[in-house]
PDB file of C-alpha atoms in Angstrom:
ATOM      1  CA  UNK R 590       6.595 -26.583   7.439  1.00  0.00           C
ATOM      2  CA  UNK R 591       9.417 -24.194   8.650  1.00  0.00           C
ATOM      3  CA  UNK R 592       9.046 -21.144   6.566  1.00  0.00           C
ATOM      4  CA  UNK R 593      13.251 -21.534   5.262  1.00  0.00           C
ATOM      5  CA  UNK R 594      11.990 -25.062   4.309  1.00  0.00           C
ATOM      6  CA  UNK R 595      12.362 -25.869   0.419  1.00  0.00           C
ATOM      7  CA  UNK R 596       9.006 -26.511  -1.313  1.00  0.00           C
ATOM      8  CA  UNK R 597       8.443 -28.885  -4.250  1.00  0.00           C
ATOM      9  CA  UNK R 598       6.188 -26.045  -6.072  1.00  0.00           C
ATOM     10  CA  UNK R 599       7.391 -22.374  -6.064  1.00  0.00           C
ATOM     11  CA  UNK R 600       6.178 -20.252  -3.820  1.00  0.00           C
ATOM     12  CA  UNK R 601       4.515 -16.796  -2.810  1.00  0.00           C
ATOM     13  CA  UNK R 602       5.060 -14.222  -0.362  1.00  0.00           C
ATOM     14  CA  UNK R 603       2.256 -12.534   0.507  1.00  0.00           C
ATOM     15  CA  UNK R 604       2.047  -9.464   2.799  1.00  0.00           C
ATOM     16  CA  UNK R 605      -1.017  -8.017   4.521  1.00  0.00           C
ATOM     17  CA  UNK R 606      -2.590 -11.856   4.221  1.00  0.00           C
ATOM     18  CA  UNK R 607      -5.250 -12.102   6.458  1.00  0.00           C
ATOM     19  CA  UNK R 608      -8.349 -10.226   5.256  1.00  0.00           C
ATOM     20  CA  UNK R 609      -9.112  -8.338   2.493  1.00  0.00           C
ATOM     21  CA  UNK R 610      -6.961  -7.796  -0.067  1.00  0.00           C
ATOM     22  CA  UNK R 611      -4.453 -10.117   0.815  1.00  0.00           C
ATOM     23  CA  UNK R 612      -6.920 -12.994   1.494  1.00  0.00           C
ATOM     24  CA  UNK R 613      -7.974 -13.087  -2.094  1.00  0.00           C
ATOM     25  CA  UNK R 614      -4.375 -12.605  -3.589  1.00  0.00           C
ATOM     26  CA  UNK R 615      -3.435 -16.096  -1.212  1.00  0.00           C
ATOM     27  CA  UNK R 616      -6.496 -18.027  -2.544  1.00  0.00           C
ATOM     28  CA  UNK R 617      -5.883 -16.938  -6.232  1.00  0.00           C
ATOM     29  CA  UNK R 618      -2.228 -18.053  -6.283  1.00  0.00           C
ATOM     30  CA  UNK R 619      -3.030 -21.285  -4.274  1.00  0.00           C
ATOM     31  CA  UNK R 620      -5.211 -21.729  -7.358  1.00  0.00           C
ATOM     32  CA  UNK R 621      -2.320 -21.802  -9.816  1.00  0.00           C
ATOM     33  CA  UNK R 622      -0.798 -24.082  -7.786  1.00  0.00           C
ATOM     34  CA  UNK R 623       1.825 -22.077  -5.844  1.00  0.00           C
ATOM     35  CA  UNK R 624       2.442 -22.616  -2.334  1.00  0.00           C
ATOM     36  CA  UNK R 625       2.068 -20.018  -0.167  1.00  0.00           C
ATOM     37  CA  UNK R 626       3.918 -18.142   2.744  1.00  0.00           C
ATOM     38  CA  UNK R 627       1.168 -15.733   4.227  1.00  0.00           C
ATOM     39  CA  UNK R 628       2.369 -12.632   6.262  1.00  0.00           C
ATOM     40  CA  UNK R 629       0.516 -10.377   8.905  1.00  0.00           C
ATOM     41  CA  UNK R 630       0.232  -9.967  12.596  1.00  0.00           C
ATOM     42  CA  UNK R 631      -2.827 -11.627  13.229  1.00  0.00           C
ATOM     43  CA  UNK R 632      -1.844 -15.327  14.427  1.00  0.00           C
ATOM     44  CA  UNK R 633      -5.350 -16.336  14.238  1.00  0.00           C
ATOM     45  CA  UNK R 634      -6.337 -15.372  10.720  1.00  0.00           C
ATOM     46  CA  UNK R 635      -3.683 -16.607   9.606  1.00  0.00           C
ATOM     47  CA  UNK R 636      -3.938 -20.059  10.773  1.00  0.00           C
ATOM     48  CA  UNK R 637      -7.851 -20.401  10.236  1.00  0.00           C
ATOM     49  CA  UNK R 638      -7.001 -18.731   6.366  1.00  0.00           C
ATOM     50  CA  UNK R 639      -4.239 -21.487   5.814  1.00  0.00           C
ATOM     51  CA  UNK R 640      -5.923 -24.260   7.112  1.00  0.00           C
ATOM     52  CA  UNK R 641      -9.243 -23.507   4.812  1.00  0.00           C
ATOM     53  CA  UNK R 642      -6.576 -22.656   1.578  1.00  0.00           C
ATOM     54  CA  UNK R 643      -4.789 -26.333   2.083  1.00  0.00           C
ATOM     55  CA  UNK R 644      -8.400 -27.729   2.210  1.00  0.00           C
ATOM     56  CA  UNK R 645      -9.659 -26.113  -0.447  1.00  0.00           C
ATOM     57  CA  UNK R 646      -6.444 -26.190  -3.185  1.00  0.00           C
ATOM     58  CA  UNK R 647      -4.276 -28.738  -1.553  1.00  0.00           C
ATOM     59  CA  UNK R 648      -1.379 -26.299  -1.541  1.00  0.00           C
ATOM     60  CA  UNK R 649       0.802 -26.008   1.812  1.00  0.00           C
ATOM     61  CA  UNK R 650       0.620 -23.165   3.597  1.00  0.00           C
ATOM     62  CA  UNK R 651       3.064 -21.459   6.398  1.00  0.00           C
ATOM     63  CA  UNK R 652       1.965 -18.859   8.484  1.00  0.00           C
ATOM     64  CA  UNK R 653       4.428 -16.126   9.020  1.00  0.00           C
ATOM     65  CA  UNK R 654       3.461 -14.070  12.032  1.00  0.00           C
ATOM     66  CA  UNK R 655       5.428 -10.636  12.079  1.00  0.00           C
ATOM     67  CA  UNK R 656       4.347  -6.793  12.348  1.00  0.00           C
ATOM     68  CA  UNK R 657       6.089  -5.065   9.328  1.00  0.00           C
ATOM     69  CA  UNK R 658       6.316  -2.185  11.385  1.00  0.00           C
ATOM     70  CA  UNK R 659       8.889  -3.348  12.894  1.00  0.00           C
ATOM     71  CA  UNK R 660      12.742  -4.146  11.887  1.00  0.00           C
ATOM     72  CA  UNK R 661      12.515  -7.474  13.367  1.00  0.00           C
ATOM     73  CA  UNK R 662       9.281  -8.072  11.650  1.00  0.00           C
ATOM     74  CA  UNK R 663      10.771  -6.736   8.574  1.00  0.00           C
ATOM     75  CA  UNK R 664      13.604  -9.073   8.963  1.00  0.00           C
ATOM     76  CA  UNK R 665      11.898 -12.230   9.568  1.00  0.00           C
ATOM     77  CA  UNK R 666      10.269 -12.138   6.147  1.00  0.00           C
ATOM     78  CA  UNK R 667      12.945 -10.484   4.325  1.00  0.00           C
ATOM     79  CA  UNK R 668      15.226 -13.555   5.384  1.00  0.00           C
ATOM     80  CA  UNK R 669      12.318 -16.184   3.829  1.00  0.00           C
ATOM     81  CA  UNK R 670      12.759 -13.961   0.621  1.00  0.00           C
ATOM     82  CA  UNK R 671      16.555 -13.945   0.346  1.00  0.00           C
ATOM     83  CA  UNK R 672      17.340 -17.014   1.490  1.00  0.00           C
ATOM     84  CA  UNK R 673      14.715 -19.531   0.262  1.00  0.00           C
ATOM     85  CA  UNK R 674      14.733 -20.633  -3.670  1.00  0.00           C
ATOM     86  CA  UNK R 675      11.407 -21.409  -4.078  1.00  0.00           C
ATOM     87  CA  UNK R 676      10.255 -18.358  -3.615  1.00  0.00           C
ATOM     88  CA  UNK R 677       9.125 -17.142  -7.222  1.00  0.00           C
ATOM     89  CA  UNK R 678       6.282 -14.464  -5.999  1.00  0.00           C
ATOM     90  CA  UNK R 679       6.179 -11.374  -3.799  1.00  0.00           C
ATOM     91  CA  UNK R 680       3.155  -9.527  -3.247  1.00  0.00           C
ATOM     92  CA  UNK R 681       3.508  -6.367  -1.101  1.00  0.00           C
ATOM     93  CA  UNK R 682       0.168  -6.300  -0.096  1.00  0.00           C
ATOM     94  CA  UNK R 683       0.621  -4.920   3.363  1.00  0.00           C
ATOM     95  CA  UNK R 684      -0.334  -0.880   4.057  1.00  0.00           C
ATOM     96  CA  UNK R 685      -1.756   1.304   6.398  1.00  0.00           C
ATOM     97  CA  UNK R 686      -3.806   4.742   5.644  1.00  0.00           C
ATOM     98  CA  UNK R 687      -4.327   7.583   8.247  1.00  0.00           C
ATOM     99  CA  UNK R 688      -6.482  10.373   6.236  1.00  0.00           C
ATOM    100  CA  UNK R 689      -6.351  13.648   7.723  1.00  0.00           C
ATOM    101  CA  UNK R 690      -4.844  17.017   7.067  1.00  0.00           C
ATOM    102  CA  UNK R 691      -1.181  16.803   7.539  1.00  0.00           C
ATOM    103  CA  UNK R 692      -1.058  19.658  10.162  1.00  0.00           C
ATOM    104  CA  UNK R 693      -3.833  17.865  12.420  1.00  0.00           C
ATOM    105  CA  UNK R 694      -1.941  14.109  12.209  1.00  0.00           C
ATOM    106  CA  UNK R 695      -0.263  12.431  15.106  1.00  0.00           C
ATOM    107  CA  UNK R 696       3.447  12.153  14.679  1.00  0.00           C
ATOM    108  CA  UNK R 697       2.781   7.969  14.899  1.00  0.00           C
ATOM    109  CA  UNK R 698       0.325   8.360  11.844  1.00  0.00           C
ATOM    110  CA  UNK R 699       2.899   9.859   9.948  1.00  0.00           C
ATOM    111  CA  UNK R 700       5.190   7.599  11.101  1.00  0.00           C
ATOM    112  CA  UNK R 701       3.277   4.606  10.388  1.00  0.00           C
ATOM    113  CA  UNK R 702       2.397   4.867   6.843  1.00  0.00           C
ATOM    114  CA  UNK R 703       6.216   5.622   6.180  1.00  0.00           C
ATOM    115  CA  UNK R 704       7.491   2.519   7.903  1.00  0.00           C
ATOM    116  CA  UNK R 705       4.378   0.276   6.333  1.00  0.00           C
ATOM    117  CA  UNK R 706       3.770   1.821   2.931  1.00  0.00           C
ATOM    118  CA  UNK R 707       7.623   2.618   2.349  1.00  0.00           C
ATOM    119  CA  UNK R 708      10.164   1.014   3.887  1.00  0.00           C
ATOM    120  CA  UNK R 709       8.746  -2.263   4.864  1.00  0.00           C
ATOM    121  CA  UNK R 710       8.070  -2.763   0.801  1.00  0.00           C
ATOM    122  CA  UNK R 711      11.176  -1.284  -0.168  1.00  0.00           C
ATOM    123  CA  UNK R 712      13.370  -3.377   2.268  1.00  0.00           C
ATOM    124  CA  UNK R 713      11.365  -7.122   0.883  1.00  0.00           C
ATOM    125  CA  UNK R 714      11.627  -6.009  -2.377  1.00  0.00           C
ATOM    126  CA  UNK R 715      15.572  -5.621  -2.235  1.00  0.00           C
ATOM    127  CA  UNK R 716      15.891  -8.842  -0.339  1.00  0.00           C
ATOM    128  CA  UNK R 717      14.097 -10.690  -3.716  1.00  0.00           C
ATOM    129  CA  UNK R 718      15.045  -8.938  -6.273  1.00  0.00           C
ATOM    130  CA  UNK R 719      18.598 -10.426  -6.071  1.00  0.00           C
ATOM    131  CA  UNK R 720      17.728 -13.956  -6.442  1.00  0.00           C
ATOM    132  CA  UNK R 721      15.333 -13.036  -8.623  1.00  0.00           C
ATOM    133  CA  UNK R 722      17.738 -11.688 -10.904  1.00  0.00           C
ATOM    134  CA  UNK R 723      19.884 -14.381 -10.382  1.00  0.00           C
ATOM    135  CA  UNK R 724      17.684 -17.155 -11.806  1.00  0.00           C
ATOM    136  CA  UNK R 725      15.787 -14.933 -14.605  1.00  0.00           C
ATOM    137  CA  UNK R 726      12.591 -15.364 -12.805  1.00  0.00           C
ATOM    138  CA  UNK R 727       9.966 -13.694 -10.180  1.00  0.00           C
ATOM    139  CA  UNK R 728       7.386 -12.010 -10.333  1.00  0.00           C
ATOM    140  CA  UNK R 729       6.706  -8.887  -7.493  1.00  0.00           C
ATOM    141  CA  UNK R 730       3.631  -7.081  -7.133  1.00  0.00           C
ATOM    142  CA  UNK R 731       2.953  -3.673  -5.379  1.00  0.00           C
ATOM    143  CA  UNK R 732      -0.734  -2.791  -4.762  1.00  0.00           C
ATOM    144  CA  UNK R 733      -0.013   0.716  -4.421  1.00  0.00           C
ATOM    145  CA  UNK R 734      -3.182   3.236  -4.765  1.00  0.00           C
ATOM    146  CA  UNK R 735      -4.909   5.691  -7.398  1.00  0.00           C
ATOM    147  CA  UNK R 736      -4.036   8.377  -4.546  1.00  0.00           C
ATOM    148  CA  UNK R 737      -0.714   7.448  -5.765  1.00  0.00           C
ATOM    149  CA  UNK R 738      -1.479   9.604  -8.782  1.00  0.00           C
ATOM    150  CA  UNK R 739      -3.482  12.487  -6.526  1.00  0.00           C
ATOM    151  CA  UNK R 740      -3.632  14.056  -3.432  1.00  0.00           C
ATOM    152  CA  UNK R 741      -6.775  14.893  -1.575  1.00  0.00           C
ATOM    153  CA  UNK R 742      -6.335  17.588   1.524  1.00  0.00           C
ATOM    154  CA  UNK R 743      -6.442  14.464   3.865  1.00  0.00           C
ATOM    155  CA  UNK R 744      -4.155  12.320   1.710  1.00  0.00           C
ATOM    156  CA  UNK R 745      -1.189  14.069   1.705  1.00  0.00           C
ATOM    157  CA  UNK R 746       1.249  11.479   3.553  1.00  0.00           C
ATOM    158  CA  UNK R 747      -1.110   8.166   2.350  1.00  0.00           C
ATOM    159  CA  UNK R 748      -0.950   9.503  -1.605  1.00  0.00           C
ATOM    160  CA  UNK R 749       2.900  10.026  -0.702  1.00  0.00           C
ATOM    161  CA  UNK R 750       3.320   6.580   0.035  1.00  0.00           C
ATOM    162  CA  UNK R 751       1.714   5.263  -2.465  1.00  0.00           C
ATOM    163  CA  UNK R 752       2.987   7.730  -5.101  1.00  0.00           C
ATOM    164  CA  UNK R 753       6.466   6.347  -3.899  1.00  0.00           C
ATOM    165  CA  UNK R 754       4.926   2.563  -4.631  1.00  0.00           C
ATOM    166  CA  UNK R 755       4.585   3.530  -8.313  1.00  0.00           C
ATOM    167  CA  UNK R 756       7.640   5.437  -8.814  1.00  0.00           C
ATOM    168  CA  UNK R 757       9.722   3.033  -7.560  1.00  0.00           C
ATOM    169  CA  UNK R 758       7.953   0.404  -9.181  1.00  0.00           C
ATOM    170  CA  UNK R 759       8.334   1.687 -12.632  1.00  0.00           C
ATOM    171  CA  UNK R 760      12.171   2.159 -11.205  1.00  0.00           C
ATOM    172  CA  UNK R 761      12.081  -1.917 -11.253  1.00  0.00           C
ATOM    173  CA  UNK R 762      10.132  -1.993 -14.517  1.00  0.00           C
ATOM    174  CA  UNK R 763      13.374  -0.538 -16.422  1.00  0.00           C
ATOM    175  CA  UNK R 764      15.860  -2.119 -14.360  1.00  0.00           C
ATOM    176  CA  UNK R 765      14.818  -5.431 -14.844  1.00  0.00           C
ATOM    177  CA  UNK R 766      13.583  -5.023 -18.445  1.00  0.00           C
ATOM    178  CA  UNK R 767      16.361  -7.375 -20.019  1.00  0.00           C
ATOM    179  CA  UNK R 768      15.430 -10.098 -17.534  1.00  0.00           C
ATOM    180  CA  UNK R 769      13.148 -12.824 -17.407  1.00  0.00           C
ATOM    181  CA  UNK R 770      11.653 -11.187 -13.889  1.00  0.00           C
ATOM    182  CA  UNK R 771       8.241  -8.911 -13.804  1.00  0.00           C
ATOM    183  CA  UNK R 772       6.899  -6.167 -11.845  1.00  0.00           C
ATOM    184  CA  UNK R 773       3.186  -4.713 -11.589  1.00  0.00           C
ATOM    185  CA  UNK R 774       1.820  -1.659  -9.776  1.00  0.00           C
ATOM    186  CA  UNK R 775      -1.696  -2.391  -9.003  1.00  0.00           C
ATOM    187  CA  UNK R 776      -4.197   1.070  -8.517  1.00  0.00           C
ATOM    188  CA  UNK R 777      -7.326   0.667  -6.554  1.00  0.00           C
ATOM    189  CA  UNK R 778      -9.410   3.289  -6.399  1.00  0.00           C
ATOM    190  CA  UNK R 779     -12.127   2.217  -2.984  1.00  0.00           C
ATOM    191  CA  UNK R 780     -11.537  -1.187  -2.054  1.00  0.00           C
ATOM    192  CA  UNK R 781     -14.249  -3.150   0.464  1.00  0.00           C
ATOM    193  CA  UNK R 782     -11.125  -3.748   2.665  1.00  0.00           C
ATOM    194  CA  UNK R 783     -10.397  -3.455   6.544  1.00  0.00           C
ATOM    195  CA  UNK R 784      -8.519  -1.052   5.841  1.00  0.00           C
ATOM    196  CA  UNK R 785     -11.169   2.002   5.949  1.00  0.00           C
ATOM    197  CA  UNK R 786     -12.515   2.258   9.582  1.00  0.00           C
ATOM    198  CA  UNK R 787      -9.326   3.021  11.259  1.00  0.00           C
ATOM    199  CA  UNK R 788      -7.939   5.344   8.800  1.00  0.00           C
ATOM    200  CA  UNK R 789     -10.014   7.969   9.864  1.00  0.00           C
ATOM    201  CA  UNK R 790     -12.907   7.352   6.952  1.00  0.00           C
ATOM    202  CA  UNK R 791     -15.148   4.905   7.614  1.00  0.00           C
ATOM    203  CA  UNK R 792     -16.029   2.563   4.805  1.00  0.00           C
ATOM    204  CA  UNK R 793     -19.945   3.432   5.338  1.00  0.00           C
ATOM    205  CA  UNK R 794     -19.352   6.629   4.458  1.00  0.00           C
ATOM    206  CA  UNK R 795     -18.577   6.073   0.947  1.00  0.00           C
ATOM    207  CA  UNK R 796     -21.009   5.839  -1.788  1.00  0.00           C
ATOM    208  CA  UNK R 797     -21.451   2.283  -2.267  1.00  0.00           C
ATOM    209  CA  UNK R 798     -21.650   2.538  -6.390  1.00  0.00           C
ATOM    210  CA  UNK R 799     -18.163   4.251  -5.365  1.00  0.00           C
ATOM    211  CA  UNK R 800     -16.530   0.772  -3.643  1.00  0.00           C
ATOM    212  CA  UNK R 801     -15.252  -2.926  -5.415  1.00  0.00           C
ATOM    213  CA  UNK R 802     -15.108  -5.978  -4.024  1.00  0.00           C
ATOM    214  CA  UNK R 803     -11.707  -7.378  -2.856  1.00  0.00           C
ATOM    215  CA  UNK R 804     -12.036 -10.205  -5.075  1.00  0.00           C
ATOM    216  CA  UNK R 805     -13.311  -8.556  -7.919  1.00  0.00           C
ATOM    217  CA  UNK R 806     -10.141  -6.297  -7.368  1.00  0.00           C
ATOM    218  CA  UNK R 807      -7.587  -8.889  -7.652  1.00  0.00           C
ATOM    219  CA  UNK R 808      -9.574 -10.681 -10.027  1.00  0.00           C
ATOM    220  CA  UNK R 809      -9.604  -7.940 -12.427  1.00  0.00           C
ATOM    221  CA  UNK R 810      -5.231  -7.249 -11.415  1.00  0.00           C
ATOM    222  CA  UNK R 811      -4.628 -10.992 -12.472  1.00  0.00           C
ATOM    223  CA  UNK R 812      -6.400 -10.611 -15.497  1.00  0.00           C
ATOM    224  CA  UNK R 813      -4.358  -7.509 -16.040  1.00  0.00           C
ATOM    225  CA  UNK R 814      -0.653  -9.112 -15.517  1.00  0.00           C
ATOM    226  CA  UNK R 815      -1.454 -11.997 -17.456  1.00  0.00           C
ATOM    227  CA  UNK R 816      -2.387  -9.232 -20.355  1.00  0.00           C
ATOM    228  CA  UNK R 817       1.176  -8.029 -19.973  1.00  0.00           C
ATOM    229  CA  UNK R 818       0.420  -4.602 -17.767  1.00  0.00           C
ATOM    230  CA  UNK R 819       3.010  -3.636 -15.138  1.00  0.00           C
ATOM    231  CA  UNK R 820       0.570  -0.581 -13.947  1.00  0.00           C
ATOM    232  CA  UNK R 821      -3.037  -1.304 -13.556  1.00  0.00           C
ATOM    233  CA  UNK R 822      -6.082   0.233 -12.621  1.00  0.00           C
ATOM    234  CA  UNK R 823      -8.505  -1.835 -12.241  1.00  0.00           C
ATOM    235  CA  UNK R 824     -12.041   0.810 -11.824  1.00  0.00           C
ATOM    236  CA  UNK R 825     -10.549   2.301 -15.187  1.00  0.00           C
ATOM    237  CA  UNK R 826     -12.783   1.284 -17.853  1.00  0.00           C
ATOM    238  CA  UNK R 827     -11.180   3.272 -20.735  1.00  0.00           C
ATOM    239  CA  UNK R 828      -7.560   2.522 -21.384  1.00  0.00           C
ATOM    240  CA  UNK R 829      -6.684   5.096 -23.227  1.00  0.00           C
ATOM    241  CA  UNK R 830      -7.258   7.612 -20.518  1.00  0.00           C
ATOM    242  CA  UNK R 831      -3.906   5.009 -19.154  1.00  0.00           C
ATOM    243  CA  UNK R 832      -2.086   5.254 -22.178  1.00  0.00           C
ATOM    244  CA  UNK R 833      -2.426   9.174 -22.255  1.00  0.00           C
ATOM    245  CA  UNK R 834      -1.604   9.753 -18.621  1.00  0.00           C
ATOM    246  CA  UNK R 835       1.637   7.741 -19.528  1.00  0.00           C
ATOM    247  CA  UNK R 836       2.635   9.574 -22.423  1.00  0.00           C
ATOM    248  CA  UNK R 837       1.909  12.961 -20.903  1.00  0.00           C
ATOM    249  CA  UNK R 838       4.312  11.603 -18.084  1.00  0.00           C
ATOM    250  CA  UNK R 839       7.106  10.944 -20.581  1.00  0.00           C
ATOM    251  CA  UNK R 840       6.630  13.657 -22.825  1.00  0.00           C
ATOM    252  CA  UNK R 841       6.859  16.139 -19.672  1.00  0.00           C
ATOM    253  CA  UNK R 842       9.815  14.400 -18.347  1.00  0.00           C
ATOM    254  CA  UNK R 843      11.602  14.511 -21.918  1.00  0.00           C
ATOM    255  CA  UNK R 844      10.785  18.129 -22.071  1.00  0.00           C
ATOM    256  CA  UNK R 845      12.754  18.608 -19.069  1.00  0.00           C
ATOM    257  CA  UNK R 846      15.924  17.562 -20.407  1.00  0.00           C
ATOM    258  CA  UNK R 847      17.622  20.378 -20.448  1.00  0.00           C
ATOM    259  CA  UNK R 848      19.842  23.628 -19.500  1.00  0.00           C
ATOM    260  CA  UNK R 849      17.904  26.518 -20.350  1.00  0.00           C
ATOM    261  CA  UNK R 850      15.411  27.853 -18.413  1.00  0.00           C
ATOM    262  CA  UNK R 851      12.618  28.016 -20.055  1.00  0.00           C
ATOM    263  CA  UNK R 852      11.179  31.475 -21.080  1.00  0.00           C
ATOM    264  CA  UNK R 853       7.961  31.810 -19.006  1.00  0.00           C
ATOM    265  CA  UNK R 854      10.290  31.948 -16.074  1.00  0.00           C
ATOM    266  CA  UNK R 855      12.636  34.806 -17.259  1.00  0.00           C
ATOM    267  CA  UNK R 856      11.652  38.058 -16.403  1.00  0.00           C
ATOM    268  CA  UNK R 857       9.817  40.659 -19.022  1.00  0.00           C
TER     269      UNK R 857
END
């Protein structure tokens, strides 16, 4: 199937698609019947994940080899997203982390988790979102990060990134709040993913009671946007410590509103 073909079932996009995280997002959607167009460098995975998601849900199932690191990669899939109609999901799954002190960071890991985390999601989100818009209907998902919402000394660029994913996520919330579309940041906290060795911390060096499963993770995300949530944490058992974070947010940026500098910043 040519990935510009059209497909008799809608379809998602899913970036970072071969392992982890990804994986289990392309098995859950080819379990509510969606076809699926499955995104990451890895030619291999992504044939031997395909051919065992056709098997198992009867769903097709087009490998889309590109490196979202690159423009060309970026516009391979951003054409499929633009240009194909039945295209009614987007995951941006895809994402890199480098952990270290800012100061002691290569130039390339800085540069790397802006082009990944940022830009490549950015740019295939604004290639959807019009058609999206156009027909009342989509769905996009950003698994962004709770270092998003905090910085550790070795996050500083990674919790940028991802603290980017939410704000311009919520962004998309309001904008597209009179339409039939919908957007959800999803917050891990430690995530049994590929994603730990190379980024500096190796995934053995957490505290196991510390880590979720991949599945459970998107398990517990789907559960979470069928309830309605457009941010989601899933490792947060109490959801009022959510709804309080959120109304601290607004109340702070309300407070702002305004000309006068406020008194503890005059002089005595």
């Amino acid at each position: 199937m040519s990935v510009t073909a059209h497909s008799s079932r809608n379809i998602a996009v899913i970036t970072g698609a071969s392992s982890g995280i990804g994986a289990v997002y392309a098995d859950r959607f080819a379990a509510r019947g969606y076809d699926l167009v499955l995104v990451a460098r890895r030619a291999d995975r992504l044939q031997t994940l395909a051919a065992s998601l056709t098997e198992k849900h009867g769903v097709q199932v087009t490998p889309l080899v590109a490196d979202l690191a690159t423009t060309a990669g970026q516009d391979s899939v951003a054409d499929v997203l633009a240009t194909n109609p039945a295209v009614s999901v987007l995951v941006n799954n895809a994402g890199i982390a480098r952990l270290a002190p800012l100061a002691a960071s290569t130039p390339d890991d800085v540069s790397s988790q802006l082009t990944l985390n940022i830009t490549a999601l950015t740019r295939l989100t604004y290639a959807v979102l019009p058609a999206f818009k156009q027909r009342n209907a989509g769905l996009i998902i950003n698994v962004a990060s709770v270092l998003g919402l905090h910085s550790l000394p070795i996050s500083a660029v990674y919790s940028g990134t991802k603290a980017f994913v939410v704000a311009l996520t919520r962004g998309i919330e309001h904008e597209l709040a009179e339409t039939g579309v919908k957007v959800q940041a999803v917050l891990p906290a430690a995530t049994a993913t590929e994603l730990w060795d190379p980024s500096g911390v190796p995934l053995a060096a957490l505290a196991p009671e510390s880590v979720m499963a991949a599945d459970a993770l998107v398990d517990a995300a789907l559960f979470g946007l069928d309830q309605g949530e457009t941010l989601t944490l899933p490792s947060v058992a109490d959801a009022a410590l959510i709804e309080q974070y959120e109304t601290a947010r607004v109340t702070l940026f309300a407070s702002a509103q305004t000309g006068t500098v406020a008194p503890r910043l005059l002089p005595a």
